[in-house]
Amino acid sequence: MPTFDYAPAPESRAILDIKPSYGLFINGEFVDGHGASFKTVSPSTEEVLAEVSEADEQDVDAAVAAARTAYGRVWSRMSGADRGKYLFRIARILQERSREFAVLESLDNGKPIKESRDIDVPLAAAHFFYHAGWADKLDHASLGDDPRPYGVVGQVIPWNFPLLMMAWKIAPALATGNTVVLKPAETTPLTALLFAEVCQQAELPPGVVNIITGAGSTGQTLVEHEGVDKVAFTGSTGVGKAIARAIAGTRKKATLELGGKAANIVFDDAPIDQAVEGIVNGIFFNQGHVCCAGSRLLVQESVADEVEEKLKRRLGHLRVGDPLDKNTDIGAINSAEQLARITEMTEIGEAEGAQRWSPACELPSTGYWFAPTVFTGVSQTHRIAQEEIFGPVLSVLTFRTPGEAVAKANNTPYGLSAGIWTEKGSRILWMADQLKAGVVWANTFNKLDPTSPFGGFKESGYGREGGRHGLEAYVKTGAN
Amino acid sequence: MSTDTRVAVNKTYKLFIGGKFPRSESGRSYEVYAAPRGAKTSRTFTDPAFLANVAKGSRKDARNAVQAARKAQSGWAGATAYNRGQVLYRVAEVMEGRRSQFAAEVAQAEGLSSARADAVVTAAIDRWVWYAGWSDKFAQVLGGLNPVAGPFFNISAPEPTGVVAVLAPQSSSLLGLVSVVAPVIVSGNTAVVLTSQDRPIPAITLSEALATSDVPGGVVNLITADTAEVAPWLASHRDVNGLDLTGAAGVSGLDWGDLEAGAADNLKRVLRPGGSGVTAVEPDFTATPALSRMTTFLETKTVWHPKGT
C-alpha cells in the first residue's frame, strides 16, 4: 500500500512582533522590574524568545498599590454595565488578534498550533464574553445578599494553558468588580504580556489589571502580600497546600485549582473506537500537561486486549513535532525541568514492574521532547498510578465490575475529573454519582466551556472556575 | 428538709459516638457549673451551682467519632433528599416534646430567665424545621443546566463534602449548636462536633433527641471536651474533609489560625469564625442563616454527555 506522508505545513511567525525584552505591566504601562531579568525560550527549539523582568517585593508592592488605587477610585465605583463593556471589548480584541495569540502561545509554550488556535485562544475570548454579561447581573446570580467584590485579587497561573488560565482568572474577577495582580508562569509569560497590550487597546482604566512576571518567589510574595484580599491559584497540590497554610488565620480568601490523576473508565459495552479517541485526547492533549488529564485508563478486563491493541495502533499515527506545524498532534514538553520530571516518573514506572511502550517516532534533536508512552500491567500502588506525571504518559489498569472501577477511580488523594465510556445510560448516571470528581465526562473527555464550572474534590483544591459557580469565589455577601 | 423529699436520680453525662453513648475512653470527666445569675455585687447574685461531672473526651474519642462519621457518610448521603428532610423534621418534633427539659438546661447553662430560655428553644426547634425544608431544594437553587457551546448535555449539582469537624459555639449552647450542625448534615455530610466546653448539657440532651429521631448512628457525633485540647487533632485529621471553626470564638489558648493551618494538610474546606482580623467573635444566631453554612461543605460536580442520534 502506498504511504501518504504529511508535507510540512508551518504557521508563519511573521505575524508576531516579539520585543527583545519586556518589563512589568503596572498601572497601565510597562515598567522595568527591580529583580534580575530572565529568559523565556521556545521549548521546541530552545531558542531564546525574549528577556523578561522579574518582579521583586518592591515591584509587587507597586502592582498591589496600583490595583488598590484603581479599585477604590475607578473600578468599584463603575456601574456593572460599564465594567461589562470593557470585558466585551477585551473579548473582541482577543478574537481580532487571535492568530497572533495562537502563534505566540505555541511558540512560548510548545503546544500544537491546532490546539492553541482552536481551543486556547477562542475559549479565552469566550470566557471574557461570558463574564462580561454577568457584570450587571450579579444580583440575579443567587450568590447571597448584596454580593460585592473583595478588592484586590492576587492570581498565580501555570504554564500549561497560559492565556486560557489567565482568562479564567481575570474575567470573573473583573466582572465582579475586583482588580487584579496576575503572575504568569516563569516559562510562559509572553501571551500575558501581549494581553497587557489588549488592556491598553481596550482602554481599560490603569491599574485594573497588572501583570507581573517572575518565578515562584514572586508568586509567594504576591499571595502573602497584606494588600491582597483574595488569592486564586492554579498549579500543583504541593504549592496549593503551602498557600492554604500561608493564609491560615487571616481573612484572605482563596480558590485553588490543583492536581489530578483522573481515571478514564472504559466498559465492555462502550463504543470502542470512540473510546480510543477519547483516551488519546484524554492523556495526549497538550502533551498531557493538563490537570484534568485522563492519566489512568481503567478498562474492563473483557475488552482490555482489544482496547490496548487499538490504542497502540492509533498512537502509531500521532504526529509529534514542530508546534507551529498545523498537522502536529503532540508538541514539545514545556521545559527541561518538566522533561526531567516525566523521565524520572517513567523510570520509576519501569522499576516498579509496569510494562512500558511507545510508538516508533522520531523526536527532534533540539528542544524538549517525550514520546507518547503507555504503561500496562500497572497496579494501584505503583507511583505512576498515584502521582501526577503531567506528561504524555498513560497508566493502564483493569477492572471487572462497576464497583471495582469506582473503588479504583476514587483511590487517589485527587478528585478533579473522571471519564466514563459505556452505552448504558443508567450506568453512566450511577457511575457519575459514585465518582469523587468535580468534572465527569461521559462518552467524551477534556471538554471545557465558560458556562461550565471547573474544579476539584479532595486534594484537587476548592472553589470553581467558570459558570455561575465561578462568580461565588469573587464576591462576599451578607454581613461577612 | 422533710423526710418525704425524694432523692433525685442524677444522670451520668456521656459522649455520643456512632449512635451510642460511651464514656470517654480516657476515663476522664470535668465539672460543669451553671452560669452565674445577676451581677456579682447585687444581692440577687447566686454562686454558680454544680451541675454534673461530664465526660471529658480525648483525642482517641475524636478519632473514634471520625471513624463512625466516615462509616455513616455514604449511607446518609445516599438517602433521598426527601428522607433526609423528614429526618431533620423529626428532630424538631422530638425536641418539641422535650421543650421543658431543654429550656431548663439552657436557662442553667446560659444564665437566662425561663422566658428567654424558652425563646431560645423555640428558635432551635424552628431552625431544624428551616433546614429540613432545604434538603430537597439546595440542589435546585445551587445547581442546574449549563448552556455550553456545543452538542452536549451539561449539568452541575452540589454534593456533600464528606466528614466535617465542627467546633460548636461556646456561648449559644443549643441554638448555636443546632445552627452549625443542621446545615452540615442536611446535604449528606456527617459531623463530629465538639460541644460548648463549659455549657455542654443542652448538647448532651440534643444527642438523646437525635438518637430517637431516625438520625442514623454516626451522622452526628457529639464530644464534650476541652476544646483547645481536642480541636487540633480533628483539624489535622486526614480523614476529615471539612472544618467549621465557629466555636473557636471564646476559647482561651486556642488560635484558630493554627487549626486552619493544620487543615491545609489535606485541603479541608474551612469555615472561619466570625469577626475580623485574628479576632474570633461568636455570631448572632437569631438571624436567618446565610447559605454559606451549607455551601462551604458542598462540592459542585459537573457532568457532560454528548447529544446525538
CSV table of N, CA, C and O in Angstrom, one decimal, chain A residues 16-82:
chain,number,residue,atom,x,y,z
A,16,LEU,N,4.1,37.9,14.3
A,16,LEU,CA,4.5,38.3,15.7
A,16,LEU,C,5.5,39.5,15.6
A,16,LEU,O,6.3,39.6,14.7
A,17,ASP,N,5.4,40.3,16.7
A,17,ASP,CA,6.5,41.3,16.9
A,17,ASP,C,7.0,41.1,18.3
A,17,ASP,O,6.5,41.8,19.2
A,18,ILE,N,7.8,40.1,18.5
A,18,ILE,CA,8.3,39.9,19.9
A,18,ILE,C,9.4,40.8,20.2
A,18,ILE,O,10.4,41.0,19.4
A,19,LYS,N,9.3,41.5,21.3
A,19,LYS,CA,10.3,42.5,21.6
A,19,LYS,C,11.5,41.8,22.3
A,19,LYS,O,11.3,40.7,22.9
A,20,PRO,N,12.7,42.4,22.2
A,20,PRO,CA,13.8,41.7,22.8
A,20,PRO,C,13.7,41.6,24.4
A,20,PRO,O,14.2,40.7,25.0
A,21,SER,N,13.0,42.6,25.0
A,21,SER,CA,12.8,42.5,26.4
A,21,SER,C,11.5,43.1,26.8
A,21,SER,O,10.9,44.0,26.1
A,22,TYR,N,11.0,42.6,27.9
A,22,TYR,CA,9.7,43.1,28.4
A,22,TYR,C,9.8,43.5,29.9
A,22,TYR,O,10.5,42.9,30.7
A,23,GLY,N,9.1,44.6,30.2
A,23,GLY,CA,9.0,45.0,31.6
A,23,GLY,C,7.8,44.4,32.3
A,23,GLY,O,7.1,43.5,31.7
A,24,LEU,N,7.4,45.0,33.4
A,24,LEU,CA,6.2,44.6,34.1
A,24,LEU,C,5.1,45.5,33.7
A,24,LEU,O,5.3,46.7,33.4
A,25,PHE,N,3.8,45.0,33.7
A,25,PHE,CA,2.7,45.9,33.3
A,25,PHE,C,2.0,46.3,34.6
A,25,PHE,O,1.3,45.6,35.2
A,26,ILE,N,2.3,47.5,35.0
A,26,ILE,CA,1.8,48.1,36.3
A,26,ILE,C,1.1,49.4,36.1
A,26,ILE,O,1.8,50.3,35.4
A,27,ASN,N,-0.1,49.5,36.5
A,27,ASN,CA,-0.8,50.8,36.4
A,27,ASN,C,-0.9,51.3,34.9
A,27,ASN,O,-0.8,52.4,34.6
A,28,GLY,N,-1.1,50.3,34.1
A,28,GLY,CA,-1.4,50.6,32.7
A,28,GLY,C,-0.2,50.8,31.8
A,28,GLY,O,-0.3,51.1,30.6
A,29,GLU,N,1.0,50.7,32.3
A,29,GLU,CA,2.2,50.9,31.5
A,29,GLU,C,3.3,49.9,31.8
A,29,GLU,O,3.3,49.3,32.9
A,30,PHE,N,4.2,49.7,30.9
A,30,PHE,CA,5.3,48.8,31.1
A,30,PHE,C,6.4,49.5,31.9
A,30,PHE,O,6.8,50.6,31.4
A,31,VAL,N,6.9,48.9,32.9
A,31,VAL,CA,8.0,49.5,33.7
A,31,VAL,C,9.0,48.4,33.9
A,31,VAL,O,8.7,47.2,33.9
A,32,ASP,N,10.2,48.8,34.2
A,32,ASP,CA,11.3,47.8,34.4
A,32,ASP,C,11.1,47.3,35.9
A,32,ASP,O,10.8,48.0,36.8
A,33,GLY,N,11.3,46.0,36.0
A,33,GLY,CA,11.3,45.3,37.3
A,33,GLY,C,12.7,45.5,38.0
A,33,GLY,O,13.7,45.9,37.4
A,34,HIS,N,12.7,45.3,39.3
A,34,HIS,CA,13.9,45.5,40.1
A,34,HIS,C,14.6,44.2,40.3
A,34,HIS,O,15.8,44.2,40.8
A,35,GLY,N,14.0,43.1,40.0
A,35,GLY,CA,14.7,41.8,40.1
A,35,GLY,C,15.6,41.5,38.9
A,35,GLY,O,15.7,42.3,38.0
A,36,ALA,N,16.3,40.4,38.9
A,36,ALA,CA,17.1,40.0,37.8
A,36,ALA,C,16.2,39.6,36.6
A,36,ALA,O,15.2,39.0,36.9
A,37,SER,N,16.6,40.0,35.4
A,37,SER,CA,15.7,39.5,34.3
A,37,SER,C,16.0,38.1,34.0
A,37,SER,O,17.0,37.5,34.3
A,38,PHE,N,15.0,37.4,33.3
A,38,PHE,CA,15.2,36.0,32.9
A,38,PHE,C,14.8,35.8,31.5
A,38,PHE,O,14.1,36.7,30.9
A,39,LYS,N,15.2,34.7,30.9
A,39,LYS,CA,14.9,34.5,29.5
A,39,LYS,C,13.8,33.5,29.4
A,39,LYS,O,13.6,32.6,30.2
A,40,THR,N,12.9,33.7,28.4
A,40,THR,CA,11.9,32.7,28.1
A,40,THR,C,12.3,32.1,26.7
A,40,THR,O,12.6,32.8,25.8
A,41,VAL,N,12.2,30.8,26.7
A,41,VAL,CA,12.7,30.1,25.5
A,41,VAL,C,11.5,29.3,24.8
A,41,VAL,O,10.5,29.0,25.5
A,42,SER,N,11.7,29.1,23.5
A,42,SER,CA,10.8,28.2,22.9
A,42,SER,C,11.2,26.8,23.2
A,42,SER,O,12.3,26.3,22.8
A,43,PRO,N,10.3,26.0,23.8
A,43,PRO,CA,10.7,24.7,24.2
A,43,PRO,C,10.9,23.7,23.1
A,43,PRO,O,11.6,22.7,23.2
A,44,SER,N,10.4,24.0,21.9
A,44,SER,CA,10.6,23.1,20.8
A,44,SER,C,12.0,23.3,20.1
A,44,SER,O,12.4,22.4,19.4
A,45,THR,N,12.6,24.4,20.3
A,45,THR,CA,13.9,24.7,19.7
A,45,THR,C,15.0,25.2,20.7
A,45,THR,O,16.2,25.3,20.3
A,46,GLU,N,14.6,25.5,21.9
A,46,GLU,CA,15.5,26.2,22.9
A,46,GLU,C,15.9,27.6,22.5
A,46,GLU,O,16.9,28.1,23.1
A,47,GLU,N,15.3,28.1,21.5
A,47,GLU,CA,15.6,29.5,21.0
A,47,GLU,C,15.1,30.5,22.1
A,47,GLU,O,14.0,30.3,22.6
A,48,VAL,N,16.0,31.4,22.4
A,48,VAL,CA,15.6,32.5,23.4
A,48,VAL,C,14.6,33.4,22.7
A,48,VAL,O,15.0,34.0,21.6
A,49,LEU,N,13.5,33.6,23.2
A,49,LEU,CA,12.4,34.4,22.6
A,49,LEU,C,12.5,35.9,23.1
A,49,LEU,O,12.4,36.8,22.3
A,50,ALA,N,12.8,36.0,24.4
A,50,ALA,CA,12.8,37.4,24.9
A,50,ALA,C,13.4,37.3,26.4
A,50,ALA,O,13.4,36.3,27.0
A,51,GLU,N,13.8,38.5,26.8
A,51,GLU,CA,14.2,38.7,28.2
A,51,GLU,C,13.0,39.3,28.9
A,51,GLU,O,12.3,40.2,28.4
A,52,VAL,N,12.7,38.8,30.2
A,52,VAL,CA,11.6,39.2,30.9
A,52,VAL,C,12.0,39.7,32.3
A,52,VAL,O,12.9,39.1,32.9
A,53,SER,N,11.4,40.8,32.8
A,53,SER,CA,11.7,41.3,34.1
A,53,SER,C,11.2,40.4,35.2
A,53,SER,O,10.2,39.8,35.1
A,54,GLU,N,12.0,40.3,36.3
A,54,GLU,CA,11.5,39.6,37.5
A,54,GLU,C,11.0,40.7,38.5
A,54,GLU,O,11.8,41.6,38.8
A,55,ALA,N,9.8,40.5,39.0
A,55,ALA,CA,9.3,41.4,40.0
A,55,ALA,C,9.8,41.0,41.3
A,55,ALA,O,9.7,39.9,41.7
A,56,ASP,N,10.4,42.0,42.1
A,56,ASP,CA,10.8,41.7,43.4
A,56,ASP,C,9.7,42.3,44.4
A,56,ASP,O,8.6,42.8,43.9
A,57,GLU,N,10.0,42.3,45.7
A,57,GLU,CA,9.0,42.8,46.6
A,57,GLU,C,8.5,44.2,46.4
A,57,GLU,O,7.3,44.5,46.5
A,58,GLN,N,9.5,45.1,46.0
A,58,GLN,CA,9.1,46.4,45.7
A,58,GLN,C,8.1,46.5,44.5
A,58,GLN,O,7.2,47.3,44.5
A,59,ASP,N,8.4,45.7,43.5
A,59,ASP,CA,7.5,45.7,42.3
A,59,ASP,C,6.1,45.1,42.7
A,59,ASP,O,5.1,45.6,42.2
A,60,VAL,N,6.1,44.1,43.5
A,60,VAL,CA,4.8,43.5,43.9
A,60,VAL,C,4.0,44.6,44.7
A,60,VAL,O,2.8,44.8,44.5
A,61,ASP,N,4.7,45.3,45.6
A,61,ASP,CA,4.1,46.4,46.3
A,61,ASP,C,3.5,47.4,45.3
A,61,ASP,O,2.3,47.9,45.5
A,62,ALA,N,4.2,47.8,44.3
A,62,ALA,CA,3.8,48.8,43.4
A,62,ALA,C,2.5,48.3,42.6
A,62,ALA,O,1.6,49.0,42.4
A,63,ALA,N,2.6,47.0,42.2
A,63,ALA,CA,1.4,46.5,41.5
A,63,ALA,C,0.2,46.4,42.4
A,63,ALA,O,-0.9,46.7,41.9
A,64,VAL,N,0.4,45.9,43.6
A,64,VAL,CA,-0.8,45.8,44.5
A,64,VAL,C,-1.3,47.2,44.8
A,64,VAL,O,-2.6,47.5,44.8
A,65,ALA,N,-0.4,48.2,45.0
A,65,ALA,CA,-0.9,49.6,45.2
A,65,ALA,C,-1.7,50.1,44.1
A,65,ALA,O,-2.7,50.8,44.2
A,66,ALA,N,-1.2,49.8,42.8
A,66,ALA,CA,-1.9,50.3,41.6
A,66,ALA,C,-3.3,49.7,41.6
A,66,ALA,O,-4.3,50.4,41.2
A,67,ALA,N,-3.3,48.4,41.9
A,67,ALA,CA,-4.6,47.7,41.9
A,67,ALA,C,-5.6,48.3,42.9
A,67,ALA,O,-6.8,48.4,42.7
A,68,ARG,N,-5.0,48.6,44.1
A,68,ARG,CA,-5.8,49.1,45.2
A,68,ARG,C,-6.4,50.5,44.8
A,68,ARG,O,-7.6,50.8,45.0
A,69,THR,N,-5.5,51.3,44.2
A,69,THR,CA,-6.0,52.7,43.8
A,69,THR,C,-7.1,52.6,42.7
A,69,THR,O,-8.1,53.3,42.8
A,70,ALA,N,-6.8,51.7,41.8
A,70,ALA,CA,-7.8,51.5,40.7
A,70,ALA,C,-9.1,51.0,41.2
A,70,ALA,O,-10.2,51.4,40.8
A,71,TYR,N,-9.0,50.1,42.2
A,71,TYR,CA,-10.2,49.6,42.8
A,71,TYR,C,-11.0,50.7,43.5
A,71,TYR,O,-12.2,50.9,43.3
A,72,GLY,N,-10.3,51.5,44.4
A,72,GLY,CA,-11.0,52.5,45.2
A,72,GLY,C,-11.5,53.6,44.3
A,72,GLY,O,-12.6,54.1,44.5
A,73,ARG,N,-10.7,54.1,43.4
A,73,ARG,CA,-11.1,55.3,42.6
A,73,ARG,C,-11.9,55.1,41.4
A,73,ARG,O,-12.7,56.0,41.0
A,74,VAL,N,-11.8,53.9,40.8
A,74,VAL,CA,-12.4,53.7,39.5
A,74,VAL,C,-13.4,52.5,39.4
A,74,VAL,O,-14.6,52.6,39.3
A,75,TRP,N,-12.8,51.3,39.6
A,75,TRP,CA,-13.4,50.1,39.3
A,75,TRP,C,-14.6,49.8,40.2
A,75,TRP,O,-15.7,49.3,39.8
A,76,SER,N,-14.4,50.0,41.5
A,76,SER,CA,-15.5,49.8,42.4
A,76,SER,C,-16.7,50.8,42.3
A,76,SER,O,-17.8,50.5,42.8
A,77,ARG,N,-16.4,51.9,41.7
A,77,ARG,CA,-17.4,52.9,41.5
A,77,ARG,C,-18.1,52.8,40.2
A,77,ARG,O,-19.1,53.5,40.0
A,78,MET,N,-17.6,52.0,39.3
A,78,MET,CA,-18.1,52.0,38.0
A,78,MET,C,-19.4,51.1,38.0
A,78,MET,O,-19.5,50.1,38.7
A,79,SER,N,-20.3,51.4,37.1
A,79,SER,CA,-21.5,50.5,37.0
A,79,SER,C,-21.1,49.2,36.5
A,79,SER,O,-20.2,49.0,35.7
A,80,GLY,N,-21.9,48.2,36.8
A,80,GLY,CA,-21.7,46.8,36.3
A,80,GLY,C,-21.8,46.8,34.8
A,80,GLY,O,-21.0,46.1,34.1
A,81,ALA,N,-22.7,47.6,34.2
A,81,ALA,CA,-22.8,47.6,32.8
A,81,ALA,C,-21.6,48.1,32.1
A,81,ALA,O,-21.1,47.6,31.1
A,82,ASP,N,-20.9,49.1,32.7
A,82,ASP,CA,-19.7,49.7,32.1
A,82,ASP,C,-18.5,48.7,32.3
A,82,ASP,O,-17.7,48.5,31.3
